[in-house]
Amino acid sequence: EVETKIDIEIVGPQFTITRDGPKRRTIGRPAAYSNTIENNGNRILRDVSIEEALPEGMEFVEASDGGQYNEQDRVVIWRLNELLPASRHKVSVVLTPRSRGAMESTVRVVDSRGIPVEVQSLTDVVGHPSLSIDTTALDGPINVGEDVGFRVQIRNRGTAPATNIDVRMAIPPGLKFVAARGLTQDNATESLVSFVPVERLGPDENLEFELVFRSIEPGDSRVKIDVKTDQMQRPLSREEAVVIFSDEK
């Protein structure tokens, strides 16, 4: 009986790559990611190239270990002269998301033998609406019986649309609601006016309208405007003062 022994060289990749980073991020908030290469073989890995392809919507900020960013190809490249057996090396990159959606990054590692290993990672990028209310009185102090107008601007300063914008207005005793321009009235009583909700207000968009009241008795009145959306747990409020005087003694 003859026994023959043959040494077989494994030609496949002898290293692994691990990608770590946040799975969810808000637009505009930088996120740090790390790529760890581990040599699982018994030979030295030489001329190792690590390439990370950035998705559209991700902005490069910085890279560790001398990583170079190619803006045209949207690729970050690191180079290692060698990686000893049973050792690992970690590189990192900081990215800032600029648009919403699922962002997929691909990391590709190749050594001198030219056998690549790839890993993908997904980051769910989300945004949040942020509303503000500005009011401008179109008239100063008014006499009893005169009309007064307000210009109201609701602005979305956030990074995602606001939906179902519900505007309500509390009317003080010294004023009577006359009309609204730019919004469709839904319901009105002596003390409260509601409007048909606006379906959507995108980032950096404005909702503008005018309100007209008639003064019915002197005093220092306060018109209160409440705004609520699907994304808000509590309404956003703004008050505008109206000074009403009377020429009669």
PDB file of C-alpha atoms in Angstrom:
ATOM      1  CA  GLU A   1       0.000   0.000   0.000  1.00  0.00           C
ATOM      2  CA  VAL A   2       1.423   3.343  -1.059  1.00  0.00           C
ATOM      3  CA  GLU A   3       0.428   6.593   0.626  1.00  0.00           C
ATOM      4  CA  THR A   4       0.796   9.843  -1.266  1.00  0.00           C
ATOM      5  CA  LYS A   5       0.554  13.223   0.448  1.00  0.00           C
ATOM      6  CA  ILE A   6       0.004  16.436  -1.489  1.00  0.00           C
ATOM      7  CA  ASP A   7       0.117  19.920  -0.014  1.00  0.00           C
ATOM      8  CA  ILE A   8      -2.763  21.989  -1.351  1.00  0.00           C
ATOM      9  CA  GLU A   9      -2.510  25.749  -1.328  1.00  0.00           C
ATOM     10  CA  ILE A  10      -5.766  27.580  -0.728  1.00  0.00           C
ATOM     11  CA  VAL A  11      -5.995  30.340  -3.309  1.00  0.00           C
ATOM     12  CA  GLY A  12      -9.178  31.972  -2.008  1.00  0.00           C
ATOM     13  CA  PRO A  13      -9.217  35.023   0.234  1.00  0.00           C
ATOM     14  CA  GLN A  14      -7.457  34.552   3.565  1.00  0.00           C
ATOM     15  CA  PHE A  15      -8.924  37.641   5.191  1.00  0.00           C
ATOM     16  CA  THR A  16     -12.286  38.983   6.316  1.00  0.00           C
ATOM     17  CA  ILE A  17     -13.692  42.483   6.545  1.00  0.00           C
ATOM     18  CA  THR A  18     -16.171  43.721   9.129  1.00  0.00           C
ATOM     19  CA  ARG A  19     -18.195  46.880   8.694  1.00  0.00           C
ATOM     20  CA  ASP A  20     -19.556  48.751  11.739  1.00  0.00           C
ATOM     21  CA  GLY A  21     -21.660  51.908  11.906  1.00  0.00           C
ATOM     22  CA  PRO A  22     -25.122  53.302  12.649  1.00  0.00           C
ATOM     23  CA  LYS A  23     -28.108  51.661  10.988  1.00  0.00           C
ATOM     24  CA  ARG A  24     -30.202  54.845  11.222  1.00  0.00           C
ATOM     25  CA  ARG A  25     -29.244  58.491  10.951  1.00  0.00           C
ATOM     26  CA  THR A  26     -30.885  61.899  10.644  1.00  0.00           C
ATOM     27  CA  ILE A  27     -30.093  64.192   7.718  1.00  0.00           C
ATOM     28  CA  GLY A  28     -27.211  66.535   8.538  1.00  0.00           C
ATOM     29  CA  ARG A  29     -25.846  64.509  11.481  1.00  0.00           C
ATOM     30  CA  PRO A  30     -22.331  63.100  10.842  1.00  0.00           C
ATOM     31  CA  ALA A  31     -21.925  59.355  11.247  1.00  0.00           C
ATOM     32  CA  ALA A  32     -18.705  57.386  11.922  1.00  0.00           C
ATOM     33  CA  TYR A  33     -18.114  54.013  10.224  1.00  0.00           C
ATOM     34  CA  SER A  34     -15.258  51.556  10.704  1.00  0.00           C
ATOM     35  CA  ASN A  35     -13.860  48.827   8.439  1.00  0.00           C
ATOM     36  CA  THR A  36     -11.804  46.114  10.138  1.00  0.00           C
ATOM     37  CA  ILE A  37      -9.638  43.765   8.069  1.00  0.00           C
ATOM     38  CA  GLU A  38      -8.448  40.537   9.709  1.00  0.00           C
ATOM     39  CA  ASN A  39      -5.779  38.209   8.297  1.00  0.00           C
ATOM     40  CA  ASN A  40      -7.012  34.659   8.940  1.00  0.00           C
ATOM     41  CA  GLY A  41      -4.289  32.960   6.928  1.00  0.00           C
ATOM     42  CA  ASN A  42      -0.705  31.956   7.651  1.00  0.00           C
ATOM     43  CA  ARG A  43       0.945  34.288   5.180  1.00  0.00           C
ATOM     44  CA  ILE A  44       1.574  37.990   5.167  1.00  0.00           C
ATOM     45  CA  LEU A  45      -0.898  39.994   3.150  1.00  0.00           C
ATOM     46  CA  ARG A  46       0.876  42.572   1.036  1.00  0.00           C
ATOM     47  CA  ASP A  47      -0.221  45.675  -0.860  1.00  0.00           C
ATOM     48  CA  VAL A  48      -3.673  45.675   0.637  1.00  0.00           C
ATOM     49  CA  SER A  49      -6.125  48.172  -0.845  1.00  0.00           C
ATOM     50  CA  ILE A  50      -9.341  49.117   0.958  1.00  0.00           C
ATOM     51  CA  GLU A  51     -11.898  50.997  -1.137  1.00  0.00           C
ATOM     52  CA  GLU A  52     -15.192  52.363   0.127  1.00  0.00           C
ATOM     53  CA  ALA A  53     -17.717  53.532  -2.461  1.00  0.00           C
ATOM     54  CA  LEU A  54     -20.035  56.235  -1.148  1.00  0.00           C
ATOM     55  CA  PRO A  55     -23.684  56.364  -2.216  1.00  0.00           C
ATOM     56  CA  GLU A  56     -25.271  59.502  -3.604  1.00  0.00           C
ATOM     57  CA  GLY A  57     -26.645  61.458  -0.682  1.00  0.00           C
ATOM     58  CA  MET A  58     -23.660  60.783   1.594  1.00  0.00           C
ATOM     59  CA  GLU A  59     -21.047  63.534   1.966  1.00  0.00           C
ATOM     60  CA  PHE A  60     -17.427  62.727   2.830  1.00  0.00           C
ATOM     61  CA  VAL A  61     -16.093  64.462   5.957  1.00  0.00           C
ATOM     62  CA  GLU A  62     -12.824  62.761   6.939  1.00  0.00           C
ATOM     63  CA  ALA A  63     -10.974  59.451   6.941  1.00  0.00           C
ATOM     64  CA  SER A  64      -8.442  57.924   9.320  1.00  0.00           C
ATOM     65  CA  ASP A  65      -5.059  56.345   8.521  1.00  0.00           C
ATOM     66  CA  GLY A  66      -4.325  58.517   5.530  1.00  0.00           C
ATOM     67  CA  GLY A  67      -7.438  57.527   3.613  1.00  0.00           C
ATOM     68  CA  GLN A  68      -7.788  59.561   0.417  1.00  0.00           C
ATOM     69  CA  TYR A  69     -11.127  60.615  -1.035  1.00  0.00           C
ATOM     70  CA  ASN A  70     -11.612  60.686  -4.802  1.00  0.00           C
ATOM     71  CA  GLU A  71     -14.435  63.165  -5.261  1.00  0.00           C
ATOM     72  CA  GLN A  72     -15.048  62.314  -8.910  1.00  0.00           C
ATOM     73  CA  ASP A  73     -15.449  58.564  -8.290  1.00  0.00           C
ATOM     74  CA  ARG A  74     -16.885  59.035  -4.769  1.00  0.00           C
ATOM     75  CA  VAL A  75     -14.452  56.479  -3.362  1.00  0.00           C
ATOM     76  CA  VAL A  76     -12.298  56.528  -0.201  1.00  0.00           C
ATOM     77  CA  ILE A  77      -9.056  54.545  -0.576  1.00  0.00           C
ATOM     78  CA  TRP A  78      -6.693  53.251   2.110  1.00  0.00           C
ATOM     79  CA  ARG A  79      -3.473  51.353   1.394  1.00  0.00           C
ATOM     80  CA  LEU A  80      -1.593  48.955   3.704  1.00  0.00           C
ATOM     81  CA  ASN A  81       1.903  47.708   2.901  1.00  0.00           C
ATOM     82  CA  GLU A  82       1.330  44.466   4.790  1.00  0.00           C
ATOM     83  CA  LEU A  83      -0.887  42.715   7.318  1.00  0.00           C
ATOM     84  CA  LEU A  84       0.664  39.942   9.415  1.00  0.00           C
ATOM     85  CA  PRO A  85      -1.088  36.590  10.032  1.00  0.00           C
ATOM     86  CA  ALA A  86      -3.639  36.586  12.889  1.00  0.00           C
ATOM     87  CA  SER A  87      -3.630  40.396  12.992  1.00  0.00           C
ATOM     88  CA  ARG A  88      -6.215  43.009  12.148  1.00  0.00           C
ATOM     89  CA  HIS A  89      -6.299  46.616  11.075  1.00  0.00           C
ATOM     90  CA  LYS A  90      -9.149  49.094  11.412  1.00  0.00           C
ATOM     91  CA  VAL A  91      -9.791  52.210   9.353  1.00  0.00           C
ATOM     92  CA  SER A  92     -12.645  54.635   9.782  1.00  0.00           C
ATOM     93  CA  VAL A  93     -14.544  57.266   7.853  1.00  0.00           C
ATOM     94  CA  VAL A  94     -16.997  60.013   8.813  1.00  0.00           C
ATOM     95  CA  LEU A  95     -19.916  60.707   6.478  1.00  0.00           C
ATOM     96  CA  THR A  96     -22.789  63.182   6.630  1.00  0.00           C
ATOM     97  CA  PRO A  97     -26.144  62.213   5.087  1.00  0.00           C
ATOM     98  CA  ARG A  98     -27.684  64.925   2.914  1.00  0.00           C
ATOM     99  CA  SER A  99     -30.837  63.199   1.638  1.00  0.00           C
ATOM    100  CA  ARG A 100     -33.405  60.743   2.954  1.00  0.00           C
ATOM    101  CA  GLY A 101     -33.589  57.066   2.056  1.00  0.00           C
ATOM    102  CA  ALA A 102     -31.632  53.808   2.295  1.00  0.00           C
ATOM    103  CA  MET A 103     -27.932  54.546   1.749  1.00  0.00           C
ATOM    104  CA  GLU A 104     -25.808  51.558   0.733  1.00  0.00           C
ATOM    105  CA  SER A 105     -22.025  51.722   1.068  1.00  0.00           C
ATOM    106  CA  THR A 106     -19.765  49.080  -0.468  1.00  0.00           C
ATOM    107  CA  VAL A 107     -16.329  48.279   0.951  1.00  0.00           C
ATOM    108  CA  ARG A 108     -13.943  46.290  -1.256  1.00  0.00           C
ATOM    109  CA  VAL A 109     -10.608  44.833  -0.090  1.00  0.00           C
ATOM    110  CA  VAL A 110      -7.927  43.475  -2.449  1.00  0.00           C
ATOM    111  CA  ASP A 111      -4.398  42.220  -1.699  1.00  0.00           C
ATOM    112  CA  SER A 112      -1.436  41.629  -4.015  1.00  0.00           C
ATOM    113  CA  ARG A 113      -3.009  38.428  -5.357  1.00  0.00           C
ATOM    114  CA  GLY A 114      -5.953  40.390  -6.681  1.00  0.00           C
ATOM    115  CA  ILE A 115      -8.699  38.375  -4.997  1.00  0.00           C
ATOM    116  CA  PRO A 116     -11.364  40.785  -3.731  1.00  0.00           C
ATOM    117  CA  VAL A 117     -13.670  40.624  -0.724  1.00  0.00           C
ATOM    118  CA  GLU A 118     -16.688  42.924  -0.517  1.00  0.00           C
ATOM    119  CA  VAL A 119     -19.161  43.893   2.170  1.00  0.00           C
ATOM    120  CA  GLN A 120     -22.200  46.175   1.986  1.00  0.00           C
ATOM    121  CA  SER A 121     -23.911  48.177   4.697  1.00  0.00           C
ATOM    122  CA  LEU A 122     -27.210  50.052   4.762  1.00  0.00           C
ATOM    123  CA  THR A 123     -27.999  53.239   6.656  1.00  0.00           C
ATOM    124  CA  ASP A 124     -31.602  54.396   6.857  1.00  0.00           C
ATOM    125  CA  VAL A 125     -31.464  58.188   6.635  1.00  0.00           C
ATOM    126  CA  VAL A 126     -34.501  60.002   7.966  1.00  0.00           C
ATOM    127  CA  GLY A 127     -35.580  63.620   8.334  1.00  0.00           C
ATOM    128  CA  HIS A 128     -37.830  65.554  10.678  1.00  0.00           C
ATOM    129  CA  PRO A 129     -40.085  68.548  10.024  1.00  0.00           C
ATOM    130  CA  SER A 130     -39.643  71.631  12.206  1.00  0.00           C
ATOM    131  CA  LEU A 131     -42.253  74.361  11.965  1.00  0.00           C
ATOM    132  CA  SER A 132     -42.178  77.987  13.019  1.00  0.00           C
ATOM    133  CA  ILE A 133     -44.940  80.619  13.083  1.00  0.00           C
ATOM    134  CA  ASP A 134     -44.363  84.294  12.290  1.00  0.00           C
ATOM    135  CA  THR A 135     -47.111  86.899  12.500  1.00  0.00           C
ATOM    136  CA  THR A 136     -47.164  90.505  11.342  1.00  0.00           C
ATOM    137  CA  ALA A 137     -49.886  92.960  12.274  1.00  0.00           C
ATOM    138  CA  LEU A 138     -50.943  95.010   9.253  1.00  0.00           C
ATOM    139  CA  ASP A 139     -52.257  97.837  11.449  1.00  0.00           C
ATOM    140  CA  GLY A 140     -51.309  99.460  14.740  1.00  0.00           C
ATOM    141  CA  PRO A 141     -53.734 100.263  17.589  1.00  0.00           C
ATOM    142  CA  ILE A 142     -57.269 100.478  16.217  1.00  0.00           C
ATOM    143  CA  ASN A 143     -60.481 102.166  17.206  1.00  0.00           C
ATOM    144  CA  VAL A 144     -63.612 100.214  18.094  1.00  0.00           C
ATOM    145  CA  GLY A 145     -65.424  99.252  14.892  1.00  0.00           C
ATOM    146  CA  GLU A 146     -62.311  99.216  12.716  1.00  0.00           C
ATOM    147  CA  ASP A 147     -60.816  96.147  11.039  1.00  0.00           C
ATOM    148  CA  VAL A 148     -57.364  94.790  11.727  1.00  0.00           C
ATOM    149  CA  GLY A 149     -55.385  92.318   9.640  1.00  0.00           C
ATOM    150  CA  PHE A 150     -52.582  89.860  10.337  1.00  0.00           C
ATOM    151  CA  ARG A 151     -50.200  88.185   7.930  1.00  0.00           C
ATOM    152  CA  VAL A 152     -49.232  84.704   9.143  1.00  0.00           C
ATOM    153  CA  GLN A 153     -46.349  82.614   7.831  1.00  0.00           C
ATOM    154  CA  ILE A 154     -45.814  78.985   8.795  1.00  0.00           C
ATOM    155  CA  ARG A 155     -42.410  77.743   7.700  1.00  0.00           C
ATOM    156  CA  ASN A 156     -40.939  74.248   7.664  1.00  0.00           C
ATOM    157  CA  ARG A 157     -37.307  74.649   8.711  1.00  0.00           C
ATOM    158  CA  GLY A 158     -36.780  70.884   9.000  1.00  0.00           C
ATOM    159  CA  THR A 159     -35.483  68.141   6.726  1.00  0.00           C
ATOM    160  CA  ALA A 160     -38.715  66.240   6.000  1.00  0.00           C
ATOM    161  CA  PRO A 161     -42.255  67.203   4.933  1.00  0.00           C
ATOM    162  CA  ALA A 162     -44.893  68.061   7.513  1.00  0.00           C
ATOM    163  CA  THR A 163     -48.273  66.528   6.721  1.00  0.00           C
ATOM    164  CA  ASN A 164     -51.862  67.352   7.614  1.00  0.00           C
ATOM    165  CA  ILE A 165     -51.141  70.889   8.846  1.00  0.00           C
ATOM    166  CA  ASP A 166     -54.087  71.810  11.062  1.00  0.00           C
ATOM    167  CA  VAL A 167     -54.502  75.536  11.863  1.00  0.00           C
ATOM    168  CA  ARG A 168     -56.861  76.742  14.584  1.00  0.00           C
ATOM    169  CA  MET A 169     -57.360  80.211  15.976  1.00  0.00           C
ATOM    170  CA  ALA A 170     -58.723  81.334  19.346  1.00  0.00           C
ATOM    171  CA  ILE A 171     -60.577  84.648  19.157  1.00  0.00           C
ATOM    172  CA  PRO A 172     -60.625  86.918  22.237  1.00  0.00           C
ATOM    173  CA  PRO A 173     -63.815  88.702  23.382  1.00  0.00           C
ATOM    174  CA  GLY A 174     -62.806  92.102  21.964  1.00  0.00           C
ATOM    175  CA  LEU A 175     -62.581  90.878  18.351  1.00  0.00           C
ATOM    176  CA  LYS A 176     -64.847  89.329  15.752  1.00  0.00           C
ATOM    177  CA  PHE A 177     -63.500  87.136  12.955  1.00  0.00           C
ATOM    178  CA  VAL A 178     -64.258  88.548   9.485  1.00  0.00           C
ATOM    179  CA  ALA A 179     -62.303  86.611   6.844  1.00  0.00           C
ATOM    180  CA  ALA A 180     -59.226  84.562   5.959  1.00  0.00           C
ATOM    181  CA  ARG A 181     -57.253  84.759   2.713  1.00  0.00           C
ATOM    182  CA  GLY A 182     -55.017  81.830   1.739  1.00  0.00           C
ATOM    183  CA  LEU A 183     -56.762  79.174   3.854  1.00  0.00           C
ATOM    184  CA  THR A 184     -60.139  77.523   3.481  1.00  0.00           C
ATOM    185  CA  GLN A 185     -62.345  78.002   6.515  1.00  0.00           C
ATOM    186  CA  ASP A 186     -63.733  74.801   7.996  1.00  0.00           C
ATOM    187  CA  ASN A 187     -65.721  75.889  11.029  1.00  0.00           C
ATOM    188  CA  ALA A 188     -66.185  79.109  13.018  1.00  0.00           C
ATOM    189  CA  THR A 189     -67.702  80.125  16.328  1.00  0.00           C
ATOM    190  CA  GLU A 190     -67.413  83.345  18.312  1.00  0.00           C
ATOM    191  CA  SER A 191     -64.305  82.074  20.082  1.00  0.00           C
ATOM    192  CA  LEU A 192     -62.695  79.565  17.679  1.00  0.00           C
ATOM    193  CA  VAL A 193     -62.015  79.266  13.942  1.00  0.00           C
ATOM    194  CA  SER A 194     -60.662  76.116  12.300  1.00  0.00           C
ATOM    195  CA  PHE A 195     -59.447  75.634   8.730  1.00  0.00           C
ATOM    196  CA  VAL A 196     -59.287  72.746   6.284  1.00  0.00           C
ATOM    197  CA  PRO A 197     -55.919  71.027   6.939  1.00  0.00           C
ATOM    198  CA  VAL A 198     -53.139  71.574   4.407  1.00  0.00           C
ATOM    199  CA  GLU A 199     -51.968  68.231   3.065  1.00  0.00           C
ATOM    200  CA  ARG A 200     -48.210  68.814   2.922  1.00  0.00           C
ATOM    201  CA  LEU A 201     -45.509  71.398   3.665  1.00  0.00           C
ATOM    202  CA  GLY A 202     -42.072  70.409   2.418  1.00  0.00           C
ATOM    203  CA  PRO A 203     -38.663  71.428   3.795  1.00  0.00           C
ATOM    204  CA  ASP A 204     -37.978  75.169   3.314  1.00  0.00           C
ATOM    205  CA  GLU A 205     -41.552  75.718   2.167  1.00  0.00           C
ATOM    206  CA  ASN A 206     -43.876  78.395   3.549  1.00  0.00           C
ATOM    207  CA  LEU A 207     -47.606  78.513   4.148  1.00  0.00           C
ATOM    208  CA  GLU A 208     -48.821  82.116   4.103  1.00  0.00           C
ATOM    209  CA  PHE A 209     -52.271  83.531   4.783  1.00  0.00           C
ATOM    210  CA  GLU A 210     -54.004  86.652   6.082  1.00  0.00           C
ATOM    211  CA  LEU A 211     -56.607  87.015   8.828  1.00  0.00           C
ATOM    212  CA  VAL A 212     -59.031  89.918   9.213  1.00  0.00           C
ATOM    213  CA  PHE A 213     -60.853  90.840  12.454  1.00  0.00           C
ATOM    214  CA  ARG A 214     -63.255  93.593  13.494  1.00  0.00           C
ATOM    215  CA  SER A 215     -62.823  95.281  16.858  1.00  0.00           C
ATOM    216  CA  ILE A 216     -65.968  95.312  18.972  1.00  0.00           C
ATOM    217  CA  GLU A 217     -64.802  96.586  22.376  1.00  0.00           C
ATOM    218  CA  PRO A 218     -61.724  98.361  23.764  1.00  0.00           C
ATOM    219  CA  GLY A 219     -58.965  96.492  25.529  1.00  0.00           C
ATOM    220  CA  ASP A 220     -55.723  94.584  25.098  1.00  0.00           C
ATOM    221  CA  SER A 221     -56.708  91.461  23.164  1.00  0.00           C
ATOM    222  CA  ARG A 222     -54.663  88.387  22.254  1.00  0.00           C
ATOM    223  CA  VAL A 223     -55.229  86.314  19.115  1.00  0.00           C
ATOM    224  CA  LYS A 224     -53.838  82.803  19.579  1.00  0.00           C
ATOM    225  CA  ILE A 225     -52.902  80.600  16.629  1.00  0.00           C
ATOM    226  CA  ASP A 226     -52.322  76.842  17.118  1.00  0.00           C
ATOM    227  CA  VAL A 227     -50.687  74.635  14.492  1.00  0.00           C
ATOM    228  CA  LYS A 228     -50.521  70.845  14.648  1.00  0.00           C
ATOM    229  CA  THR A 229     -49.282  68.192  12.207  1.00  0.00           C
ATOM    230  CA  ASP A 230     -49.174  64.407  12.004  1.00  0.00           C
ATOM    231  CA  GLN A 231     -45.603  64.544  13.291  1.00  0.00           C
ATOM    232  CA  MET A 232     -46.266  66.742  16.353  1.00  0.00           C
ATOM    233  CA  GLN A 233     -47.390  65.496  19.751  1.00  0.00           C
ATOM    234  CA  ARG A 234     -48.366  68.989  20.924  1.00  0.00           C
ATOM    235  CA  PRO A 235     -49.490  72.017  18.931  1.00  0.00           C
ATOM    236  CA  LEU A 236     -47.203  74.942  18.154  1.00  0.00           C
ATOM    237  CA  SER A 237     -48.692  78.220  19.391  1.00  0.00           C
ATOM    238  CA  ARG A 238     -48.232  81.905  18.684  1.00  0.00           C
ATOM    239  CA  GLU A 239     -50.015  84.942  20.160  1.00  0.00           C
ATOM    240  CA  GLU A 240     -50.449  88.360  18.603  1.00  0.00           C
ATOM    241  CA  ALA A 241     -51.519  91.406  20.635  1.00  0.00           C
ATOM    242  CA  VAL A 242     -54.238  93.770  19.417  1.00  0.00           C
ATOM    243  CA  VAL A 243     -54.716  97.108  21.198  1.00  0.00           C
ATOM    244  CA  ILE A 244     -58.253  98.473  20.790  1.00  0.00           C
ATOM    245  CA  PHE A 245     -59.182 101.948  21.953  1.00  0.00           C
ATOM    246  CA  SER A 246     -62.335 104.011  21.847  1.00  0.00           C
ATOM    247  CA  ASP A 247     -62.625 107.697  20.963  1.00  0.00           C
ATOM    248  CA  GLU A 248     -65.893 107.891  22.840  1.00  0.00           C
ATOM    249  CA  LYS A 249     -65.872 108.804  26.488  1.00  0.00           C
TER     250      LYS A 249
END
